[in-house]
Tab-separated table of N, CA and C in Angstrom:
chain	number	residue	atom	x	y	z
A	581	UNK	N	-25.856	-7.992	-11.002
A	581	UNK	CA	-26.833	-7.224	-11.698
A	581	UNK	C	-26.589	-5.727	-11.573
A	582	UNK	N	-26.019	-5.238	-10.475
A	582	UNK	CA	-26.061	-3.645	-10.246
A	582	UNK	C	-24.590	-3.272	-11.409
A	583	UNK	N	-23.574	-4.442	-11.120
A	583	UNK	CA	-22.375	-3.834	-11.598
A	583	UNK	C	-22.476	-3.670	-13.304
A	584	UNK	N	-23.848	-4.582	-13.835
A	584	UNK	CA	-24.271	-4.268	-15.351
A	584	UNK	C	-25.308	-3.544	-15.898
A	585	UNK	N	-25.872	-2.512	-14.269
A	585	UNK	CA	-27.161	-1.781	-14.339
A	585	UNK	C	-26.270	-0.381	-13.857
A	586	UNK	N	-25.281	-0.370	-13.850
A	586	UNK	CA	-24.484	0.423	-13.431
A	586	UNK	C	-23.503	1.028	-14.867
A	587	UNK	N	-23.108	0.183	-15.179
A	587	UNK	CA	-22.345	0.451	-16.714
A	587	UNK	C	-23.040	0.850	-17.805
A	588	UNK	N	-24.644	0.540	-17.970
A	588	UNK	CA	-25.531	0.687	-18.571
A	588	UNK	C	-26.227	2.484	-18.471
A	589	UNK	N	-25.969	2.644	-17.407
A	589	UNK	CA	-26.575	3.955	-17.083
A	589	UNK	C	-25.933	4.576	-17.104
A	590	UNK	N	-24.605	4.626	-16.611
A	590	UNK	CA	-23.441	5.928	-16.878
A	590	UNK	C	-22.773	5.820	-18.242
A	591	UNK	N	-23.454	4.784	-19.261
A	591	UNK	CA	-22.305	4.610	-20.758
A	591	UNK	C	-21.098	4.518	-20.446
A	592	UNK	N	-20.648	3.719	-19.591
A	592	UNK	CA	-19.080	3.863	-19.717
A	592	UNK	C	-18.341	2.587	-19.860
A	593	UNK	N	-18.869	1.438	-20.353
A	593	UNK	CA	-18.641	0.133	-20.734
A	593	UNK	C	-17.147	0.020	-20.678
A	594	UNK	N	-16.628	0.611	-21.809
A	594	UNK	CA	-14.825	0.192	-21.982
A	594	UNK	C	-14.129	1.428	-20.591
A	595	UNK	N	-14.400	1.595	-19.763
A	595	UNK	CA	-13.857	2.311	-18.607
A	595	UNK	C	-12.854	2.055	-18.480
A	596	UNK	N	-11.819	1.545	-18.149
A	596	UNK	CA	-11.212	0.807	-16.987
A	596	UNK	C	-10.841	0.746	-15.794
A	597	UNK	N	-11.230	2.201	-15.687
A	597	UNK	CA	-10.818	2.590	-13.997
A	597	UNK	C	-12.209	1.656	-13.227
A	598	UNK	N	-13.561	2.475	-14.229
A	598	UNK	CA	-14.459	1.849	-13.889
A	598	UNK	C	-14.962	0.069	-13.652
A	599	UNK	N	-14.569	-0.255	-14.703
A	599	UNK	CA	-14.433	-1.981	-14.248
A	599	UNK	C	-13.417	-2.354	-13.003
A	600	UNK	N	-12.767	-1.922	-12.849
A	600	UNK	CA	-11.675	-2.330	-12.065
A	600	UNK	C	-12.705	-2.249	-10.562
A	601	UNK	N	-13.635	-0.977	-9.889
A	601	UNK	CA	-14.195	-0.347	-8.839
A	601	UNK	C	-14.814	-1.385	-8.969
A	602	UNK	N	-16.111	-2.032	-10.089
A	602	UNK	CA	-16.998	-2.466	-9.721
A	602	UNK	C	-15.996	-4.239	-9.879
A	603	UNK	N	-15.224	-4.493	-9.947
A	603	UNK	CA	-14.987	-5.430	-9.741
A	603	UNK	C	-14.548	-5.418	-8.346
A	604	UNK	N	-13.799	-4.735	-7.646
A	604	UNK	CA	-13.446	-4.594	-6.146
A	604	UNK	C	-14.870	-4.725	-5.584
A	605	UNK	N	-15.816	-3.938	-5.886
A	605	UNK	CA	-16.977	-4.043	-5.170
A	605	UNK	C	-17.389	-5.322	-5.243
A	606	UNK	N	-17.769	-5.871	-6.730
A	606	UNK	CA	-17.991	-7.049	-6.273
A	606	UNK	C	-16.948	-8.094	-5.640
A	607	UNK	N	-16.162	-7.788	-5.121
A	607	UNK	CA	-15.155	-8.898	-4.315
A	607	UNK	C	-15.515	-8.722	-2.900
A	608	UNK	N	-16.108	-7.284	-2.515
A	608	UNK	CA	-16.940	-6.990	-0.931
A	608	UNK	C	-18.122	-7.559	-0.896
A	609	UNK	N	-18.605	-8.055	-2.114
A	609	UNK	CA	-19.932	-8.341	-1.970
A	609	UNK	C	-19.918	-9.771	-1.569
A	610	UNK	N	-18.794	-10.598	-2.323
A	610	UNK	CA	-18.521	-11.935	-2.489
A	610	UNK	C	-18.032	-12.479	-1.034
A	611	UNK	N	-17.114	-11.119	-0.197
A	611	UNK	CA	-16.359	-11.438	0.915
A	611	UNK	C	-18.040	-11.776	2.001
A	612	UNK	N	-19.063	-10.985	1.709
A	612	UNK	CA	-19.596	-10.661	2.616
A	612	UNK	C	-20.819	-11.813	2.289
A	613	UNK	N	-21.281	-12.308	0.897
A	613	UNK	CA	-21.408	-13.638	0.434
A	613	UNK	C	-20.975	-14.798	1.029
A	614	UNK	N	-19.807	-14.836	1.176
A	614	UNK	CA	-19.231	-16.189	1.793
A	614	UNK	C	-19.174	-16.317	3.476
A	615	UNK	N	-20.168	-15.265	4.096
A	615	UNK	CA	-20.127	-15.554	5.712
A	615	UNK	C	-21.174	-15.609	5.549
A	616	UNK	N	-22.609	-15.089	4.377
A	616	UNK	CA	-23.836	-15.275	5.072
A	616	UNK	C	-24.359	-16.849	4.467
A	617	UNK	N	-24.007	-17.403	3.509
A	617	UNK	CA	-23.829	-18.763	3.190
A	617	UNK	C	-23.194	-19.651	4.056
A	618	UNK	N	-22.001	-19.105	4.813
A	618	UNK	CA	-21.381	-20.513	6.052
A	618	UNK	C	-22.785	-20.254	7.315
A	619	UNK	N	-22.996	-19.175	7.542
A	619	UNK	CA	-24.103	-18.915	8.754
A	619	UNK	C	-25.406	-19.678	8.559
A	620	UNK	N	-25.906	-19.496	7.053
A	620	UNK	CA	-26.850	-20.036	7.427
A	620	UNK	C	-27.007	-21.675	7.320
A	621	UNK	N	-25.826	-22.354	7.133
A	621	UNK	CA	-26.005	-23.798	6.924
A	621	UNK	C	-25.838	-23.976	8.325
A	622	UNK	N	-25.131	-23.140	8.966
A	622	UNK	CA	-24.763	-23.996	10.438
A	622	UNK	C	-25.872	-23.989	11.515
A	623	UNK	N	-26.154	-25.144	12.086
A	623	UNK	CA	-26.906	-25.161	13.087
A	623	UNK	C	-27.225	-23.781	13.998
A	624	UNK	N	-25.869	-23.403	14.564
A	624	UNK	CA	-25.699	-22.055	15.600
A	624	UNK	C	-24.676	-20.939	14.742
A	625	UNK	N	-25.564	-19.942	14.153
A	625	UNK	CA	-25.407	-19.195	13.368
A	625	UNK	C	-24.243	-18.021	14.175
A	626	UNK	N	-23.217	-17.743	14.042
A	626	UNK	CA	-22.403	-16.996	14.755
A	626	UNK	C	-21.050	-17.884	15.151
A	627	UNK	N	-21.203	-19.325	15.820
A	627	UNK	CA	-20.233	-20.041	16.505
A	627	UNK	C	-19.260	-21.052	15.334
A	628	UNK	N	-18.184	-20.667	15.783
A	628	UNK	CA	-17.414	-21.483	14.552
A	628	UNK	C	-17.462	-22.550	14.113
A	629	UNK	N	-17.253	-23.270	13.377
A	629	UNK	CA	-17.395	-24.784	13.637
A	629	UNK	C	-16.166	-25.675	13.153
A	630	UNK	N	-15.886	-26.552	13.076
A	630	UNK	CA	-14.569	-27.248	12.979
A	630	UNK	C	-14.573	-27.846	11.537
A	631	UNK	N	-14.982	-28.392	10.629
A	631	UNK	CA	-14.947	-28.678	9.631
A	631	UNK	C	-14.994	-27.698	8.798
A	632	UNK	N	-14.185	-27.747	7.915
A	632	UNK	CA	-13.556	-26.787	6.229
A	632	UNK	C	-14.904	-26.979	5.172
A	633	UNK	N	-14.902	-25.200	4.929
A	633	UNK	CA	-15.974	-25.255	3.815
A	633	UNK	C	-15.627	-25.258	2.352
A	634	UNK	N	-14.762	-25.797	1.818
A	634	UNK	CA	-14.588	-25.085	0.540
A	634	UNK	C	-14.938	-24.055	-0.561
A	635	UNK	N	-15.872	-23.808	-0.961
A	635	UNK	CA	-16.643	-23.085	-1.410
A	635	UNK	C	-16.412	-21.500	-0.425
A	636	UNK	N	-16.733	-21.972	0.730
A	636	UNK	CA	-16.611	-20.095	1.142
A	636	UNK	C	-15.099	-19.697	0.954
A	637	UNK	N	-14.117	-21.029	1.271
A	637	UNK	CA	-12.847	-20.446	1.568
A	637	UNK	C	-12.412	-20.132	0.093
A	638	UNK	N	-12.544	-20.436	-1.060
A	638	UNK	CA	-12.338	-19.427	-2.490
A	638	UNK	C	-13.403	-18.518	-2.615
A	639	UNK	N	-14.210	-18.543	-2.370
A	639	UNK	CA	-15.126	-17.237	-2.217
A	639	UNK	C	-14.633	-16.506	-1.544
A	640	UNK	N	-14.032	-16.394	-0.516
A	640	UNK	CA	-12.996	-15.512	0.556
A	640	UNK	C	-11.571	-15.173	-0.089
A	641	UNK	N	-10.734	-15.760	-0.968
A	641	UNK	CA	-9.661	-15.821	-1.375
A	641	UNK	C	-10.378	-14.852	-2.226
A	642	UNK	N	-11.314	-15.392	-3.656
A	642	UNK	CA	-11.805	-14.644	-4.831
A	642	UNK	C	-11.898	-12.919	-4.674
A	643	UNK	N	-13.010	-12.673	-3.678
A	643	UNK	CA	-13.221	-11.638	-3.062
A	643	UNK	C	-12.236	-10.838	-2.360
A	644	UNK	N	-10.745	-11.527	-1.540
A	644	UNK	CA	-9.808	-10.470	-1.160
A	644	UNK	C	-8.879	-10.230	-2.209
A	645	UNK	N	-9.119	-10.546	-3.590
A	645	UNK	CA	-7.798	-10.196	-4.642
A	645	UNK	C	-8.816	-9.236	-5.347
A	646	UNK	N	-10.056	-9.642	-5.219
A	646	UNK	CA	-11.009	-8.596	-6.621
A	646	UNK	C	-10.986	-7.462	-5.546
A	647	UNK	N	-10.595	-6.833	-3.981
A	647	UNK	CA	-10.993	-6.136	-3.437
A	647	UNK	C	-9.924	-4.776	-3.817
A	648	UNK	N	-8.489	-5.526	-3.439
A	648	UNK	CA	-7.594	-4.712	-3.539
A	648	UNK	C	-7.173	-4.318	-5.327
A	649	UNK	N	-7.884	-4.633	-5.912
A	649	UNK	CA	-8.079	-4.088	-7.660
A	649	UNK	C	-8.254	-2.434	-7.635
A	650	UNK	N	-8.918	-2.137	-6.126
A	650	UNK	CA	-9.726	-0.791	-6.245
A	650	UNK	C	-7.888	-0.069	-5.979
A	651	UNK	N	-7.238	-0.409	-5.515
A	651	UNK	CA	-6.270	0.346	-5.078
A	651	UNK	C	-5.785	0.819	-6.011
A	652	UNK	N	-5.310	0.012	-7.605
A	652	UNK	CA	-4.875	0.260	-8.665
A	652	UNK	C	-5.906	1.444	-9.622
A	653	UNK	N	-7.103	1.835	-9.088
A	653	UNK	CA	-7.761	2.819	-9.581
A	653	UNK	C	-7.225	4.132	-8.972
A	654	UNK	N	-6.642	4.549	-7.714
A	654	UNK	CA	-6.769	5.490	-6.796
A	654	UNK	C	-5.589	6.470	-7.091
A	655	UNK	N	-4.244	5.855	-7.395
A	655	UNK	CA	-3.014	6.789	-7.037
A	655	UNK	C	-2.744	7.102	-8.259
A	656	UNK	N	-1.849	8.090	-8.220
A	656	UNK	CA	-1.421	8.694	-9.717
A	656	UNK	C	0.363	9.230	-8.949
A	657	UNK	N	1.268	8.793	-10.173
A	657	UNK	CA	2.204	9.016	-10.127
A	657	UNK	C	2.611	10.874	-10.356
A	658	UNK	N	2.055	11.696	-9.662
A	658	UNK	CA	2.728	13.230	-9.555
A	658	UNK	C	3.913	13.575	-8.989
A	659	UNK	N	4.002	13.466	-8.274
A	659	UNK	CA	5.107	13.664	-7.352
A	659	UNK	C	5.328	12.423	-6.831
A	660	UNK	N	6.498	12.780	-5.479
A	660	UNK	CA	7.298	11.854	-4.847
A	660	UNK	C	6.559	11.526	-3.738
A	661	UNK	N	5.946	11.919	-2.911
A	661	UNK	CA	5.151	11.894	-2.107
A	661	UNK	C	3.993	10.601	-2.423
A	662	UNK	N	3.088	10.722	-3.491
A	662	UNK	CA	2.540	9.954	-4.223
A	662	UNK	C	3.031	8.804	-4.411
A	663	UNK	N	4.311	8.944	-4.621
A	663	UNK	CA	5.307	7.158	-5.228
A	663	UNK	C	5.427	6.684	-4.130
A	664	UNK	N	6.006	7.571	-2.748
A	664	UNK	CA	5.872	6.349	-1.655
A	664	UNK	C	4.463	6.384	-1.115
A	665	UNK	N	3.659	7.075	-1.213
A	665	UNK	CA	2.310	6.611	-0.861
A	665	UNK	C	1.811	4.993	-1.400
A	666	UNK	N	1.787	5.144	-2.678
A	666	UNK	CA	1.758	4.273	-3.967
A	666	UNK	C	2.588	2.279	-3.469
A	667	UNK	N	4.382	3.224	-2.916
A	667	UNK	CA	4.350	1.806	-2.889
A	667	UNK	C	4.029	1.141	-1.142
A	668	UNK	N	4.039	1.808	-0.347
A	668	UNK	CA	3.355	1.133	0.989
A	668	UNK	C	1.999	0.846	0.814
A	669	UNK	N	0.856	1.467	0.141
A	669	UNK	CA	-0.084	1.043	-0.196
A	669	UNK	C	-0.096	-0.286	-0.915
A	670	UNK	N	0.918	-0.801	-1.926
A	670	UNK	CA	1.035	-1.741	-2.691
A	670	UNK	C	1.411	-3.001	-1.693
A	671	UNK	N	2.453	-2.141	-0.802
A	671	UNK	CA	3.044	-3.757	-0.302
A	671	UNK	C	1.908	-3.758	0.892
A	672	UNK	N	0.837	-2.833	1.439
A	672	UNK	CA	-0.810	-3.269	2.283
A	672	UNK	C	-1.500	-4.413	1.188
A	673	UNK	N	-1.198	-3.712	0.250
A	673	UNK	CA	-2.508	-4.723	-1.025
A	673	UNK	C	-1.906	-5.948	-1.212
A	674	UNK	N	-0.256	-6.063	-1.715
A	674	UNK	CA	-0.118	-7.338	-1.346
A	674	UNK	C	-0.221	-8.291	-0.423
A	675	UNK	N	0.087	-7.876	1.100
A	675	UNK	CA	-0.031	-8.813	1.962
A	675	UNK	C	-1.702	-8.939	2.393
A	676	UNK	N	-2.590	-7.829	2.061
A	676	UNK	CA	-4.318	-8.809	1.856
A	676	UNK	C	-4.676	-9.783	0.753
A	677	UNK	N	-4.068	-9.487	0.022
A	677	UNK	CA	-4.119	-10.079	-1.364
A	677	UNK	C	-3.697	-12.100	-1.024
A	678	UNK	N	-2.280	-12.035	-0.688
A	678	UNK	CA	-1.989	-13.587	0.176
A	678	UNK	C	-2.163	-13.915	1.279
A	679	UNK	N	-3.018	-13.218	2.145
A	679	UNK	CA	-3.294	-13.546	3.510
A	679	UNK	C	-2.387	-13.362	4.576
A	680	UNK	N	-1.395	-12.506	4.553
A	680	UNK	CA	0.127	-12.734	5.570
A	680	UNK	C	-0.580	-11.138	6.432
A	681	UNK	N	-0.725	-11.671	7.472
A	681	UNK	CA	-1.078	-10.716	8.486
A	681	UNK	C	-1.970	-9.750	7.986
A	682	UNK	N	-3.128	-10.369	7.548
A	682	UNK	CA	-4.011	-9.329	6.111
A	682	UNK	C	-4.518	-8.499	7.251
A	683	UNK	N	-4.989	-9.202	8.327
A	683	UNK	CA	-6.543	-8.335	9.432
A	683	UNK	C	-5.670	-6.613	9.484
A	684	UNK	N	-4.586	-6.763	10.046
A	684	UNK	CA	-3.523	-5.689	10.154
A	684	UNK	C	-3.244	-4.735	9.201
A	685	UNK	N	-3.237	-5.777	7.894
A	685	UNK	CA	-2.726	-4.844	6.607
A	685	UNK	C	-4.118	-4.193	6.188
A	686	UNK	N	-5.153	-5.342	6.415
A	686	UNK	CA	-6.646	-4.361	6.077
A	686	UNK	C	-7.188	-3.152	6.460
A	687	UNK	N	-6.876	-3.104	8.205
A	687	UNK	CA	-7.140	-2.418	8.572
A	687	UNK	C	-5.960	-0.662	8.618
A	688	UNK	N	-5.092	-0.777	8.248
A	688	UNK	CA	-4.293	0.261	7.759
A	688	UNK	C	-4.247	0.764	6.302
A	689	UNK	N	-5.094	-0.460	5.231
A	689	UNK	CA	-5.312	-0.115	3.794
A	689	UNK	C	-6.487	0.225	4.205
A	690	UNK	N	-7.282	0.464	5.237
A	690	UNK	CA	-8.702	1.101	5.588
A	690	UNK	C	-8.701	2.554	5.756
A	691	UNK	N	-7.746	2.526	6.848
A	691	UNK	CA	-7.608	4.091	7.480
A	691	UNK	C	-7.021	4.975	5.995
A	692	UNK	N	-5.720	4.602	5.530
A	692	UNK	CA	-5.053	4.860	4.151
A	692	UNK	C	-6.326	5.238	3.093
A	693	UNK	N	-7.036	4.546	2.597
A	693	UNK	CA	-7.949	4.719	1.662
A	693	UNK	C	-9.501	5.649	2.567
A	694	UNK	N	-9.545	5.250	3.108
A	694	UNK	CA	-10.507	6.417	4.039
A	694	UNK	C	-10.313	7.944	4.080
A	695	UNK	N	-9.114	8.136	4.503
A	695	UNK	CA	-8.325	9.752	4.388
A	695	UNK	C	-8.048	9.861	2.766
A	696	UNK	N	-7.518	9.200	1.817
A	696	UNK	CA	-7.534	8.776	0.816
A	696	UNK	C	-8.701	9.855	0.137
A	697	UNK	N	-9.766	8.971	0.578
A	697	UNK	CA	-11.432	8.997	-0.375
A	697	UNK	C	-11.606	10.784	0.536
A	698	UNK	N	-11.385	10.919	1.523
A	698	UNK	CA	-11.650	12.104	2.079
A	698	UNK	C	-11.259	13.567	1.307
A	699	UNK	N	-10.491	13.342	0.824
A	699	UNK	CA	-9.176	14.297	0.034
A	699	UNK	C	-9.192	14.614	-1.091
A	700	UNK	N	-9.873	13.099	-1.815
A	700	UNK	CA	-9.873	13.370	-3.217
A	700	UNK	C	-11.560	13.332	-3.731
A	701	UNK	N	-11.935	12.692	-3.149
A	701	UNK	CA	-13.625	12.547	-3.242
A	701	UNK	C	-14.488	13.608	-2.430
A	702	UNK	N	-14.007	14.880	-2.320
A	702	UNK	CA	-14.693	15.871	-1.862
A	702	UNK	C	-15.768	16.985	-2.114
A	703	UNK	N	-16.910	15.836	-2.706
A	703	UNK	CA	-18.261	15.925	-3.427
A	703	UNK	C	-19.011	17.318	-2.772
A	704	UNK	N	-18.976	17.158	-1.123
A	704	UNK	CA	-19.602	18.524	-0.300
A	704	UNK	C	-18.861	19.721	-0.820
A	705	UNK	N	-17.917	19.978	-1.411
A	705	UNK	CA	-17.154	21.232	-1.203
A	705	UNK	C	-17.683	21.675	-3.062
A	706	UNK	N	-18.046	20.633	-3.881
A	706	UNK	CA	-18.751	21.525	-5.040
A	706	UNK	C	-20.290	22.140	-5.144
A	707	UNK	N	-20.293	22.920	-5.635
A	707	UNK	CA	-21.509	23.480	-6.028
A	707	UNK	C	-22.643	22.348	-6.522
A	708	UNK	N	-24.067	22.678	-5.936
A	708	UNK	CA	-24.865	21.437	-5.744
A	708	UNK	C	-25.125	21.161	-7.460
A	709	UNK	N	-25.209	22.157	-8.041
A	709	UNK	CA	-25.717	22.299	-9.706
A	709	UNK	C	-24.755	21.513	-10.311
A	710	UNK	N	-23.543	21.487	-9.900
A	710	UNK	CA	-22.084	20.960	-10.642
A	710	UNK	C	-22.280	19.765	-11.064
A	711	UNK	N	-22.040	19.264	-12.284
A	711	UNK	CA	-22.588	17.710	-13.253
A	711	UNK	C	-21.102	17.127	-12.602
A	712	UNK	N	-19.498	17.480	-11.959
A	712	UNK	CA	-19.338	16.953	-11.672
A	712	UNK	C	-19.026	15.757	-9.838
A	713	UNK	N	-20.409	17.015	-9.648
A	713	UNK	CA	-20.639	16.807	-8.170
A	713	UNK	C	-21.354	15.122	-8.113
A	714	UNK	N	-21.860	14.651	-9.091
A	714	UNK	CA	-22.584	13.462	-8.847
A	714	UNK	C	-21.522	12.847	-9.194
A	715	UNK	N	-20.681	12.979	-9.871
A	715	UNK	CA	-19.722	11.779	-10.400
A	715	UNK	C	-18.836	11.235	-9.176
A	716	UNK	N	-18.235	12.578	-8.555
A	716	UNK	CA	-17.717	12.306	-7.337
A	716	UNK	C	-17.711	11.836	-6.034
A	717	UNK	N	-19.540	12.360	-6.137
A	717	UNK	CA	-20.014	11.544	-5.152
A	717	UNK	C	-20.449	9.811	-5.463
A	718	UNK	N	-20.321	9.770	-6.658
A	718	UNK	CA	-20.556	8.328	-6.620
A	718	UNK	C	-18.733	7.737	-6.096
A	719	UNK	N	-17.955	8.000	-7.160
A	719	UNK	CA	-16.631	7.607	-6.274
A	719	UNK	C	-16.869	7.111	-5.166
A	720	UNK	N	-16.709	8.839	-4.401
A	720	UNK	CA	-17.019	8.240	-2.698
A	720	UNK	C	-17.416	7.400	-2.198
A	721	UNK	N	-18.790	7.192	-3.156
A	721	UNK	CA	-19.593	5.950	-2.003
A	721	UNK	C	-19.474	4.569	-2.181
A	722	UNK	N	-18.741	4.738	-3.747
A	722	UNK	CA	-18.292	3.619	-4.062
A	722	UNK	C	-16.923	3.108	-3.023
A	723	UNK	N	-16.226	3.742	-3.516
A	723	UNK	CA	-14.705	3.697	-2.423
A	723	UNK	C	-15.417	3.342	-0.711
A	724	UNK	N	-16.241	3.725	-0.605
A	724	UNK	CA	-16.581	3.423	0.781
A	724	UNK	C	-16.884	1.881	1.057
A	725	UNK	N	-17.744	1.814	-0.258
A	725	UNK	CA	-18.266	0.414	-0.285
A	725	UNK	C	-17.033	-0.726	0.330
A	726	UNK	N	-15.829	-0.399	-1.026
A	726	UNK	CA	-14.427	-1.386	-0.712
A	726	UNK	C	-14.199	-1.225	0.682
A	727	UNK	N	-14.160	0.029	1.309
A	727	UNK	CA	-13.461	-0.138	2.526
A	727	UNK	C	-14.508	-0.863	3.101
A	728	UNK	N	-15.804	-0.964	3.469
A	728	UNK	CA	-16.864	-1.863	3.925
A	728	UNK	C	-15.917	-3.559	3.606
A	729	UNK	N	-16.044	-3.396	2.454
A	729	UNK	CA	-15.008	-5.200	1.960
A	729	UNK	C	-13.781	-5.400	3.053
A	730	UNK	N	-13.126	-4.176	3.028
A	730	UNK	CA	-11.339	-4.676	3.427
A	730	UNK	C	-12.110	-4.377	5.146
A	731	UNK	N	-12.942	-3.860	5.769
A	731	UNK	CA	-13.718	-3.690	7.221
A	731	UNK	C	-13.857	-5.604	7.658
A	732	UNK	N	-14.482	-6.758	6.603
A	732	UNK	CA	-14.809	-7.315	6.682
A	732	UNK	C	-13.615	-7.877	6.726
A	733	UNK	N	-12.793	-7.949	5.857
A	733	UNK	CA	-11.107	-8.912	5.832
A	733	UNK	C	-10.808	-8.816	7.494
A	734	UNK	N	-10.818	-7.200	8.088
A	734	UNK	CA	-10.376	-7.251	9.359
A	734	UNK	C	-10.789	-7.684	10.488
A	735	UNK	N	-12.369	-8.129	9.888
A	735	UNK	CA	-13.211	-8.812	11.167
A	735	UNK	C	-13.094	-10.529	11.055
A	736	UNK	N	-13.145	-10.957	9.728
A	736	UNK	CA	-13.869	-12.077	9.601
A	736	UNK	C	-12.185	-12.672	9.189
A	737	UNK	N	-11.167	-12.266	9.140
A	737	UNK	CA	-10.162	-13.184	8.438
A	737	UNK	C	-10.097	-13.176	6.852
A	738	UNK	N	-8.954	-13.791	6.758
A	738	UNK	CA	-8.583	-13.895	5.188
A	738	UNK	C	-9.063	-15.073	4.631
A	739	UNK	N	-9.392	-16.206	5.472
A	739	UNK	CA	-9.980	-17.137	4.962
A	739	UNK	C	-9.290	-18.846	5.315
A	740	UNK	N	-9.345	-19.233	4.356
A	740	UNK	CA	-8.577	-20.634	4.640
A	740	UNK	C	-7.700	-20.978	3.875
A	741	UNK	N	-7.516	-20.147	2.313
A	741	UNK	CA	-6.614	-20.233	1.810
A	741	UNK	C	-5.357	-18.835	1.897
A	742	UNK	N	-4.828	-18.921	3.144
A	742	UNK	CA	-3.758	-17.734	3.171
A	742	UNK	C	-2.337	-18.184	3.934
A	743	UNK	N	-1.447	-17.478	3.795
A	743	UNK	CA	-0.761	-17.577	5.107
A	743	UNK	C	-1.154	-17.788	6.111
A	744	UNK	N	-1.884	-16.427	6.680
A	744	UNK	CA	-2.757	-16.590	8.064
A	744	UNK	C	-2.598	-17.663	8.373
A	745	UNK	N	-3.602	-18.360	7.464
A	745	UNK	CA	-4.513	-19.538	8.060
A	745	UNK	C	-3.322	-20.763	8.227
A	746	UNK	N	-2.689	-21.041	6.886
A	746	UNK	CA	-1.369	-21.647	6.820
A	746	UNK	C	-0.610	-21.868	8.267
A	747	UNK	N	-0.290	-20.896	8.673
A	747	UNK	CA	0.245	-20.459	10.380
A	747	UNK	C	-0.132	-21.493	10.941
A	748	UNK	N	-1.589	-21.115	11.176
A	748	UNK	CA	-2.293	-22.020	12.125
A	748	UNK	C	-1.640	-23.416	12.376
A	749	UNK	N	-1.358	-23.907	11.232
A	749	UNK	CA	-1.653	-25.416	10.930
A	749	UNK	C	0.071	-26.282	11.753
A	750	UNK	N	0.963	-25.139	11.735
A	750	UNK	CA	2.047	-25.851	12.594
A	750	UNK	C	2.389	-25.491	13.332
């Protein structure tokens, strides 16, 4: 509902940078969806339990591919600096994207996009009157949101459909 009460209010329907954000967002929302749905079926809310949920574990998969979408909004090809920014960021997004050591890759596509949002989303440094001081600050808080998503990849796992989890099994 927000991500179509959201498009509605800023007019910006055919965006694409913009669809792309609120689709990452909603993949943090979905990541963070699929732990409060396993919690509350289980008897002892917190403690793992041994049987496979289906449903959360593509809700967990769904949510870590719609997350790293936001990455493809962020970089711009200027310089050289940028291109290898661009592609270590890519090969972070891929390995959250299939689960191969995601907690690791999340948490360095965290710090990365954090300094990231710091740099370029620097809403305090315009003038309060400035029409494009709100825009930026929405960015920000948006971009914050994702890193909240990829925060969760690094706590809670990639899920049951990944490498990771794959590992486990031999």
């Amino acid at each position: 509902g927000v991500v179509v009460l959201q498009t509605m209010a800023y007019s910006i329907l055919w965006n694409f940078h913009f669809f792309l954000r609120n689709l990452a967002l909603s993949g943090g929302l979905l990541l963070l969806l699929a732990e409060i749905r396993d919690e509350g079926k289980s008897m002892f809310a917190g403690v793992p339990s041994v049987g496979g949920n289906k449903s959360r574990t593509y809700m967990q998969l769904t949510g870590r591919l719609l997350l790293v979408l936001m990455f493809l909004t962020v970089f711009s090809f200027d310089d050289v600096a940028h291109i290898i920014f661009f592609v270590i960021g890519l090969c972070l997004v891929l390995l959250v994207a299939i689960g191969f050591k995601a907690k690791l890759s999340a948490l360095v596509l965290t710090v990365i996009l954090f300094g990231g949002n710091l740099l370029i989303n620097d809403w305090w440094s315009l003038p309060a009157n400035s029409p494009l001081r709100d825009f930026i600050k929405y960015d920000f808080f948006q971009m914050l949101s994702v890193i909240g998503g990829l925060l969760l990849v690094v706590m809670l796992g990639p899920g049951g459909v990944s490498f990771d989890e794959h590992k486990k099994m031999w």
